[in-house]
XYZ file of C-alpha atoms in Angstrom:
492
model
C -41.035 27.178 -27.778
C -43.184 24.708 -25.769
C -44.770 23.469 -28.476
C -41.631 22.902 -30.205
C -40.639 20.911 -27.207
C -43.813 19.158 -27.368
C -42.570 17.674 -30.930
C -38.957 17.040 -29.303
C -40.437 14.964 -26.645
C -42.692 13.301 -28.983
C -40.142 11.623 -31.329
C -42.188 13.723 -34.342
C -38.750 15.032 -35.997
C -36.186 12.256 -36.908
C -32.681 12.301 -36.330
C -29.744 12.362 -39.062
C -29.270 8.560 -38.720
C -33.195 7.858 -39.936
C -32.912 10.644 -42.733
C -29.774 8.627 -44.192
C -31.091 5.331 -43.562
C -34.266 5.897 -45.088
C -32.291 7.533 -48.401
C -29.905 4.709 -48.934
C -32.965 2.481 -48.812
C -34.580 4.698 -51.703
C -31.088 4.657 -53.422
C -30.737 0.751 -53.588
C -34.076 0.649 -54.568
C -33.466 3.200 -57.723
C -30.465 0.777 -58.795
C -32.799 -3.055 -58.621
C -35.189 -0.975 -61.346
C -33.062 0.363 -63.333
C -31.268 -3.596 -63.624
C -35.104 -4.417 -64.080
C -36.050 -2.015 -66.480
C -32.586 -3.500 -68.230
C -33.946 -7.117 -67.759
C -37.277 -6.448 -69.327
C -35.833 -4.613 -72.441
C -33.485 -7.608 -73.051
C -36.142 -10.109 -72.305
C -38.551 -8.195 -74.911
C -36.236 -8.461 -77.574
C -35.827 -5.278 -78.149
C -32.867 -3.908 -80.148
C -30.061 -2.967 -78.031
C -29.704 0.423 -78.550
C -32.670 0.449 -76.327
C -30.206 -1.222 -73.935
C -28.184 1.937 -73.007
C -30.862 4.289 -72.973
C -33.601 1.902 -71.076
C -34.083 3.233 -67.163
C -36.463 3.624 -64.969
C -36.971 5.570 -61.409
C -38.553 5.497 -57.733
C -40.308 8.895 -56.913
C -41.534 9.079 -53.179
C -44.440 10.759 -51.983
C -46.815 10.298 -48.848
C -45.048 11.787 -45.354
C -41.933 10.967 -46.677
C -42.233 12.825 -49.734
C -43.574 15.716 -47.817
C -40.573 15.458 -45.342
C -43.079 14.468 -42.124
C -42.285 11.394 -41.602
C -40.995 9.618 -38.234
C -38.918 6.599 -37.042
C -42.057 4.534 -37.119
C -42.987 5.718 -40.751
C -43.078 4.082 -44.204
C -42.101 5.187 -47.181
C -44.195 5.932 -50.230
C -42.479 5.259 -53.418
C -43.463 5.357 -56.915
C -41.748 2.964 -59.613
C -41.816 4.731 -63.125
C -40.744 2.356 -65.831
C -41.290 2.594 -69.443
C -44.100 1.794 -72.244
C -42.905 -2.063 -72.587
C -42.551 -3.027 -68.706
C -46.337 -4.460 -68.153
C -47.535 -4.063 -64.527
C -49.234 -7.823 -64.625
C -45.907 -9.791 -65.894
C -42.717 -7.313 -65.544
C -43.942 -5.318 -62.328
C -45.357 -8.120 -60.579
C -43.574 -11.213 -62.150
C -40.258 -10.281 -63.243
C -39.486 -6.766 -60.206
C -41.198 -9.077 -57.784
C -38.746 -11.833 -58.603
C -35.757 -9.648 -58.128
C -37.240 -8.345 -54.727
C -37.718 -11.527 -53.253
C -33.891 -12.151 -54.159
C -32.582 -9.375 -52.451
C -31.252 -10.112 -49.014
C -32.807 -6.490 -48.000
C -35.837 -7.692 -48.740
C -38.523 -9.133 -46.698
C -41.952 -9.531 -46.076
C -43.055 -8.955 -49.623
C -46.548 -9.190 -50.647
C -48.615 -8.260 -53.541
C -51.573 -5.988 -53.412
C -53.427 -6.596 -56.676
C -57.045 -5.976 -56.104
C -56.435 -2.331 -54.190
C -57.762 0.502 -56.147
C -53.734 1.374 -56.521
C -51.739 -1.884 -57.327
C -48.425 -2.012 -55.605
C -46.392 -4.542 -53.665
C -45.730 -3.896 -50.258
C -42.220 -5.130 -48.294
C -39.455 -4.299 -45.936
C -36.120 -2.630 -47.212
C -33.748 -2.692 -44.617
C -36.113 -3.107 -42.062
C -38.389 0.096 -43.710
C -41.650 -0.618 -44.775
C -42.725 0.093 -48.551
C -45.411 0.744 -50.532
C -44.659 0.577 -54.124
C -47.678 0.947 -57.032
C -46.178 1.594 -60.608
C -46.430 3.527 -63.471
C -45.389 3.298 -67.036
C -45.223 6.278 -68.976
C -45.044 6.489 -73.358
C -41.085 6.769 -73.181
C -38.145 4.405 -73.292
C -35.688 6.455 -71.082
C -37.492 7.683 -67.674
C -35.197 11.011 -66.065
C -34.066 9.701 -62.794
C -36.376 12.891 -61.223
C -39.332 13.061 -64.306
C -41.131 15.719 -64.369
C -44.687 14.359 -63.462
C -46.571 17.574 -64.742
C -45.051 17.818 -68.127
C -47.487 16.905 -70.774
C -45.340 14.731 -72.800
C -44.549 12.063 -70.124
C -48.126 12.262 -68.958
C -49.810 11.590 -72.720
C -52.110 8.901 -73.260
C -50.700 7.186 -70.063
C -53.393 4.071 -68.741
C -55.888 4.870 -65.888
C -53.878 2.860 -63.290
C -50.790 4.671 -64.517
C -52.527 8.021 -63.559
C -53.624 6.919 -60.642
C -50.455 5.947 -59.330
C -48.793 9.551 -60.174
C -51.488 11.417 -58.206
C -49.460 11.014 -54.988
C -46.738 12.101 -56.371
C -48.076 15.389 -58.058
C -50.474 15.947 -55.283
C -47.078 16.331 -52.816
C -45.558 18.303 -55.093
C -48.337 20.274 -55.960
C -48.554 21.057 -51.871
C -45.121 22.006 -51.417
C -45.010 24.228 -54.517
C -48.151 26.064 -53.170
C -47.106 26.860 -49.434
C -45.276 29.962 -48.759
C -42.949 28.183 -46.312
C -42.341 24.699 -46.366
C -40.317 24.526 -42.610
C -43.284 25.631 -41.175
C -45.655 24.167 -43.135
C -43.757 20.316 -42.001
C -44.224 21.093 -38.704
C -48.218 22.646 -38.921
C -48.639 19.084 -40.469
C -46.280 17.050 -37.659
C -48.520 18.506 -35.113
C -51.830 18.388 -37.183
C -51.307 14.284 -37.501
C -50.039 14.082 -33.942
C -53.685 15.556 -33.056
C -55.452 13.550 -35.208
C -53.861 10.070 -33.974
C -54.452 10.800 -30.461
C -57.731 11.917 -31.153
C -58.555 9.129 -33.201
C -59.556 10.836 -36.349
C -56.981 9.727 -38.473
C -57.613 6.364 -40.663
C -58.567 6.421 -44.012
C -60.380 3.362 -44.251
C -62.553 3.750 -40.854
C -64.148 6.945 -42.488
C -62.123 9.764 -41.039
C -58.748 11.735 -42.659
C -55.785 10.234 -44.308
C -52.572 11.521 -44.762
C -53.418 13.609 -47.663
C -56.534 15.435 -45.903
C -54.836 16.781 -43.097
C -51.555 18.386 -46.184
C -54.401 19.976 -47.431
C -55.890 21.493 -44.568
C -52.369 22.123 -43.413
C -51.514 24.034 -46.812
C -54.522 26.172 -46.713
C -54.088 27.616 -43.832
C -50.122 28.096 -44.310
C -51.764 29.841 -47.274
C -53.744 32.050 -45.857
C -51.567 33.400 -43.192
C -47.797 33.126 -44.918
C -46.755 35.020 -42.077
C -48.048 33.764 -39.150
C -46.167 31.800 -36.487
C -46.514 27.922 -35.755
C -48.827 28.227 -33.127
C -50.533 30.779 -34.421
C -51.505 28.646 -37.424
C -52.445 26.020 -35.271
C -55.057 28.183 -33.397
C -56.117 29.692 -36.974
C -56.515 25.705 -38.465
C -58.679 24.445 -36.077
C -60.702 27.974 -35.538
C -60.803 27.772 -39.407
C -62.237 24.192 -39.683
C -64.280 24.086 -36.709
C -66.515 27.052 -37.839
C -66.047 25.620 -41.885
C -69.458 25.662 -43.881
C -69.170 21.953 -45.314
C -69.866 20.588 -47.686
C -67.749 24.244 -49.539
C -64.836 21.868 -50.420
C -61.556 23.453 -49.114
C -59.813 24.665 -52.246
C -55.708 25.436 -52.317
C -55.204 28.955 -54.450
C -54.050 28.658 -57.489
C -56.154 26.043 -58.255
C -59.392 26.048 -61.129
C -62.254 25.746 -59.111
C -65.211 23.624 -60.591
C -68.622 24.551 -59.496
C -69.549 22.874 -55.815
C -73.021 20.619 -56.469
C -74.225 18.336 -53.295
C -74.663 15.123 -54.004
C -75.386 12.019 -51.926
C -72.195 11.233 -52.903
C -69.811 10.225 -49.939
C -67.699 13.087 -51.206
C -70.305 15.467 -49.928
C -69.438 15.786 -46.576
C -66.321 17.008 -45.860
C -65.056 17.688 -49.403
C -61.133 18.686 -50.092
C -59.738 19.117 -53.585
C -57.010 16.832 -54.768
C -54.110 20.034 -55.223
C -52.619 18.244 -58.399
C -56.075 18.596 -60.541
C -59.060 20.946 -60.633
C -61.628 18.118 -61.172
C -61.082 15.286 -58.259
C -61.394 15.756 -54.855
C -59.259 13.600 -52.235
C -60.944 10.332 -52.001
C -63.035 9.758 -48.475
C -64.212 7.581 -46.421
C -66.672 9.893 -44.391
C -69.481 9.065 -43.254
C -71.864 10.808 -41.143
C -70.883 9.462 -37.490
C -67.190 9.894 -38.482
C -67.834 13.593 -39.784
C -69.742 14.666 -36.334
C -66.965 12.896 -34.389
C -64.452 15.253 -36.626
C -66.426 18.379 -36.305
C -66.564 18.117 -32.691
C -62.636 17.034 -32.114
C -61.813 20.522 -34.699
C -64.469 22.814 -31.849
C -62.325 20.770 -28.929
C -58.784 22.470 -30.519
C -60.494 25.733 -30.965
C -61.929 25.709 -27.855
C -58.629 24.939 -26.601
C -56.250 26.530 -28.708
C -58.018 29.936 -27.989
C -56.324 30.254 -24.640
C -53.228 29.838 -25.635
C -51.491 33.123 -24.521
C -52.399 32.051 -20.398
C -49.847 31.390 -18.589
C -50.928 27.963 -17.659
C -51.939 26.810 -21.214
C -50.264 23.556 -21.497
C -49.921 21.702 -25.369
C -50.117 18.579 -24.542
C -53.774 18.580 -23.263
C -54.442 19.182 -27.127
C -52.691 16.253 -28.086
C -54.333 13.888 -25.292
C -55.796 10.407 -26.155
C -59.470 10.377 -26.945
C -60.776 8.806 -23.457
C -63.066 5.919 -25.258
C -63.674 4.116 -21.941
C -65.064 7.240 -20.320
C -66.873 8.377 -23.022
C -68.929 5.121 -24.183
C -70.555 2.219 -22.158
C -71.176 0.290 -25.098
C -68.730 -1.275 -27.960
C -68.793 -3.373 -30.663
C -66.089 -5.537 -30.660
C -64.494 -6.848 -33.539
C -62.345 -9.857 -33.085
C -60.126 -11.161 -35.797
C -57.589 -14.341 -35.599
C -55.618 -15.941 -38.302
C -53.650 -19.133 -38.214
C -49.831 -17.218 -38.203
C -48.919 -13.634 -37.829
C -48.457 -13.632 -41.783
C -51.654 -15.123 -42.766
C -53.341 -12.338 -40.128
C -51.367 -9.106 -41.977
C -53.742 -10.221 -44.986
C -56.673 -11.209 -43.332
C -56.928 -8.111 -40.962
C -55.968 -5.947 -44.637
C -58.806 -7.443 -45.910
C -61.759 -7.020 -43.467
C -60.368 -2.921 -42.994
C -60.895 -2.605 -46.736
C -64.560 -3.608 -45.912
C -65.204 -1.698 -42.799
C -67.065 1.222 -44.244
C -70.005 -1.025 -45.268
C -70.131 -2.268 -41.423
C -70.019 1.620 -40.300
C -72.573 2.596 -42.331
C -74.775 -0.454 -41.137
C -74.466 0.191 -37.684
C -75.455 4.005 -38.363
C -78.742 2.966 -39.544
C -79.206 1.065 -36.789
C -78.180 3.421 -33.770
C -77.960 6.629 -35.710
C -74.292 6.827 -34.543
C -70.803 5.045 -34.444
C -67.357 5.963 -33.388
C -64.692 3.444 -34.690
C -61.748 3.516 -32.799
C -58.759 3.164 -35.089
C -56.427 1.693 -32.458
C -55.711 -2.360 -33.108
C -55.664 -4.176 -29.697
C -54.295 -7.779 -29.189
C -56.532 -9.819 -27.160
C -53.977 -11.699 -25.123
C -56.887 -14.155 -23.684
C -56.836 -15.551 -27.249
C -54.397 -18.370 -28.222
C -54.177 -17.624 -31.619
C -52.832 -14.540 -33.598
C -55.177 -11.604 -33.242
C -56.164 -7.915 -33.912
C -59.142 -6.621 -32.208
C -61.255 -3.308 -32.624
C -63.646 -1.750 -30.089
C -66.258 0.886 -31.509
C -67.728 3.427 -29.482
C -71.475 2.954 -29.422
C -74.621 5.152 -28.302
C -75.034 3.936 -24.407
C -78.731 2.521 -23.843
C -79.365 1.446 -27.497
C -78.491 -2.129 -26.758
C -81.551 -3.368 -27.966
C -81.568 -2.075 -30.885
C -79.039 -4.321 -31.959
C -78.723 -7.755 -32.874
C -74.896 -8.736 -33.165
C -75.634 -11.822 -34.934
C -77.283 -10.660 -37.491
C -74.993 -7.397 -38.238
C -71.911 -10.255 -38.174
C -73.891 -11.930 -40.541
C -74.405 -8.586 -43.061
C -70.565 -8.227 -42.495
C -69.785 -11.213 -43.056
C -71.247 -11.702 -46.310
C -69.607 -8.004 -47.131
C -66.418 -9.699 -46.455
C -66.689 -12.669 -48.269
C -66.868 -10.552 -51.661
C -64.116 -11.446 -53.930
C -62.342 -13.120 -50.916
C -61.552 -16.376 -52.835
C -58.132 -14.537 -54.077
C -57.464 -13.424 -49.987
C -55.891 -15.218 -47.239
C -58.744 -16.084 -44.781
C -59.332 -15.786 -41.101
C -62.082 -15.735 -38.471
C -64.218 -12.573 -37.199
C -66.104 -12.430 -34.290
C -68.747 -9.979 -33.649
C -69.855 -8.681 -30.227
C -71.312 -5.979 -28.157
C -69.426 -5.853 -25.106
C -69.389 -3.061 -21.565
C -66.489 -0.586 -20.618
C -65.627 -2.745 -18.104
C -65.018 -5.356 -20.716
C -62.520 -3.359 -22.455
C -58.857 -3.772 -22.250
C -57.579 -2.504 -18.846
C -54.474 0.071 -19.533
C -55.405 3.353 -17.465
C -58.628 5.722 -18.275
C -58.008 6.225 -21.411
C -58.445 2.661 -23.103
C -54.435 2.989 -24.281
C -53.200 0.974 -27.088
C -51.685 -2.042 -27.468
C -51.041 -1.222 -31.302
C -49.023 -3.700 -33.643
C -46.610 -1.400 -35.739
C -46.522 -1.005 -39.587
C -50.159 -2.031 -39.775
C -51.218 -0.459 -42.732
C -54.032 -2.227 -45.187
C -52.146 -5.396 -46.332
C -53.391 -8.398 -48.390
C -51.946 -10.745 -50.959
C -53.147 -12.765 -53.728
C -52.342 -16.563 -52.958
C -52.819 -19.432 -55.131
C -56.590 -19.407 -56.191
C -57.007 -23.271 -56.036
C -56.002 -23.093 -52.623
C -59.013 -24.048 -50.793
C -60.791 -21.320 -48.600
C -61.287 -21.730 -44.902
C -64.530 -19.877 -44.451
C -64.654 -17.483 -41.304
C -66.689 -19.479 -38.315
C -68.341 -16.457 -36.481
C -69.140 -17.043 -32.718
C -71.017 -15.084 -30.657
C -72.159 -14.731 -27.576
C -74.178 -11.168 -26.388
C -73.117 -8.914 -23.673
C -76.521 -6.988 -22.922
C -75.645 -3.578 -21.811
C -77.111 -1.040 -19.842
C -77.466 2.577 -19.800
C -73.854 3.440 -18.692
C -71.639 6.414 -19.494
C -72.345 9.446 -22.165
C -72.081 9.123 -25.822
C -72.277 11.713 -28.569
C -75.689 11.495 -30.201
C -76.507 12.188 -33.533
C -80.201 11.995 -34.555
C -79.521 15.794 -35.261
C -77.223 17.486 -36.788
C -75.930 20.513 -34.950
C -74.313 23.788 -35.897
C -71.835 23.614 -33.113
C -71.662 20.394 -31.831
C -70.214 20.098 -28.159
C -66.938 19.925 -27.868
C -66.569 16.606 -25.448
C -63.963 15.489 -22.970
């Protein structure tokens, strides 16, 4: 029951009024492709029998699909249209057209380059991500079966792509013995990870569909077991895993397990909709020791949970960044407009593995804090990042020239990207932003990865780094990793 109140005082299950807004939003979507799917055929020339039987249909997946979504969520929806609707003229051109028309509408953008194309808006005020996919029919069923063979034959690679979220959700909610309690396992499990800041795709740690993975597999395992008991068995379970043994749902065709120096190596999970792909990562050794020691935190936790004092929300505290780390790289990024920053900030994230990995090499270890801060020193529109660095490594560091390596990271295929400025520094604790201990967030809202393609003549204002060192001192612990330890300590 206290944990349950935990979740009630934490805003993680909506009310009545967010379910239904949320689902009329889907429904007027459903109805602007179906009058596109419509448009197309009749702008193809097609005969017009095809006319009556032409649809198409919005299938949503992500935490909304899986029914663990808050008020501050998105939604992740799927367009399906048929054979003849292209994605570079009808699903870009001619859906994007009607989009920007709608009054609903706003803040549309189009995310071209992303390894899943979509557009990305507000409906009603609810943020959407929408990729497409066009299967070898004329008529798509309003709810199509996404694992029947004959919708799914010779479909394109982007096409298949764009399912997987769909059939991976499904997949998960077919597989767990109880999907109530399997919700709120995964509520609780992306509470933890938020706080703890080991949840963020592109910074190297989980996503969304890691943690409904990890979530299903232990609902699996223990079909009877209560809520907090599978929380205690999930993070025992995980904090005493042998990775890289990828964590498998049952029922699923296991392929044989070979190491590789493959990012997929280190904390490997199996996509639940096929046999052969694993969930795609980010991980990197800094961000897997920094998620091996938060899992031995819970279970160090967790395993008093039957005392009479043991309180919940210790589990779900912030990570304390300021205490922990004297040292931080500080990543400063300004645009000239709010809009113009949404796509700039998109951008750099998308690159921010390749500045993780550099800084390993040079310390040996990185944490990157996930949270986006707003430097309000700064007169023009900007998201900043502080990463956690080893304390008393400062010379082995030369800002300028890692901005440099980043910068020329960033500058790959950028001519299609709205451009900013980034500024690279190492700065003290003391230099951070000053909310209480625990370095709290000033976090913009909605800020997934965002970027659009502009107008490629449009000439390119080239980032103008500036930088000035803050030398630092020993100050503070850190969480080394020259090693690599069985049981890592747990931390603060």
């Amino acid at each position: 029951m206290s944990l349950l109140q935990v979740m009630v005082n934490e805003g993680l299950v909506p009310c009545g009024e967010e379910e239904m807004k949320r689902r009329n939003a889907i429904d007027k979507l459903k109805k602007i492709v179906v009058e596109w799917v419509k448009t197309v055929t009749y702008q193809r020339g097609l005969p017009k029998k095809y006319l009556k039987f032409a649809s198409g249909t919005i299938l949503t997946y992500g935490s909304y699909g899986l029914g663990v979504y808050n008020s501050e969520s998105d939604i992740d929806a799927l367009c399906v249209g048929p054979y003849f609707a292209t994605i570079a003229e009808d699903f870009f051109i001619v859906l994007h057209n009607m989009l920007a028309s709608s009054p609903e509408v706003s803040e549309l953008h189009c995310v071209k380059d992303a390894k899943v194309p979509l557009m990305r808006f507000k409906f009603d005020g609810i943020s959407i991500d929408l990729p497409y996919a066009r299967l070898k029919v004329i008529s798509i069923p309003e709810n199509v079966d996404v694992f029947n063979p004959f919708f799914l034959k010779n479909i394109d690679d982007t096409s298949w792509k764009s399912l997987s979220g769909v059939r991976a959700n499904r997949s998960i909610l077919h597989l767990v013995p109880n999907i109530e309690v399997f919700q709120a396992v995964l509520r609780c499990i992306k509470l933890w990870a938020k706080r703890r800041g080991v949840y963020a795709n592109l910074l190297g740690f989980f996503g969304g569909i890691h943690l409904a993975v990890l979530s299903a597999f232990i609902c699996q395992r223990h079909p009877s077991a209560s809520l907090s008991a599978l929380i205690l068995l999930l993070f025992k379970t995980f904090a005493l895993w042998p990775w890289p043994t990828p964590v498998i749902l049952q029922d699923q065709i296991a392929r044989p397990f070979i190491p590789t120096h493959d990012k997929v190596s280190w904390m490997p999970i199996q996509l639940p909709c096929s046999p052969y792909e694993f969930c795609h990562s980010n991980i990197t050794r800094s961000t897997f020791y920094k998620i091996r020691t938060e899992f031995l935190r819970g279970h160090m936790l967790t395993k008093d949970m039957l005392s009479p004092d043991f309180d919940w929300n210790i589990l779900f505290e912030p990570f304390p960044y300021a205490r922990k780390y004297g040292l931080f790289v500080k990543i400063f990024l300004s645009a000239c407009d709010k809009d113009e920053l949404g796509d700039w900030v998109g951008w750099v994230k998308s690159r921010f593995r390749c500045l993780l990995v550099k800084l390993e090499e040079l310390l040996g270890f990185c944490d990157p804090n996930p949270t986006e801060y707003i430097d309000t020193d700064a007169s023009e529109p900007n998201v900043t990042f502080y990463w956690g660095l080893p304390t008393g490594r400062a010379d082995l560091i030369n800002a300028e020239l890692v901005e440099e390596y980043f910068l020329k990271s960033i500058d790959h295929g950028l001519n299609q990207v709205s451009t900013g400025t980034m500024k690279l520094s190492i700065v003290k604790a003391y230099q951070l932003p000053k909310k209480g201990d625990q370095l709290t967030a000033l976090e913009r809202k909605n800020s997934k990865t965002c970027w659009r393609v502009v107008d490629g003549n449009r000439k390119k204002t080239p980032p103008q780094p500036k930088y000035k060192p803050h030398c630092a001192e020993s100050a503070g612990d850190y969480l080394p990793t020259n090693e690599n330890p069985e049981f890592p300590s747990a931390g603060g």
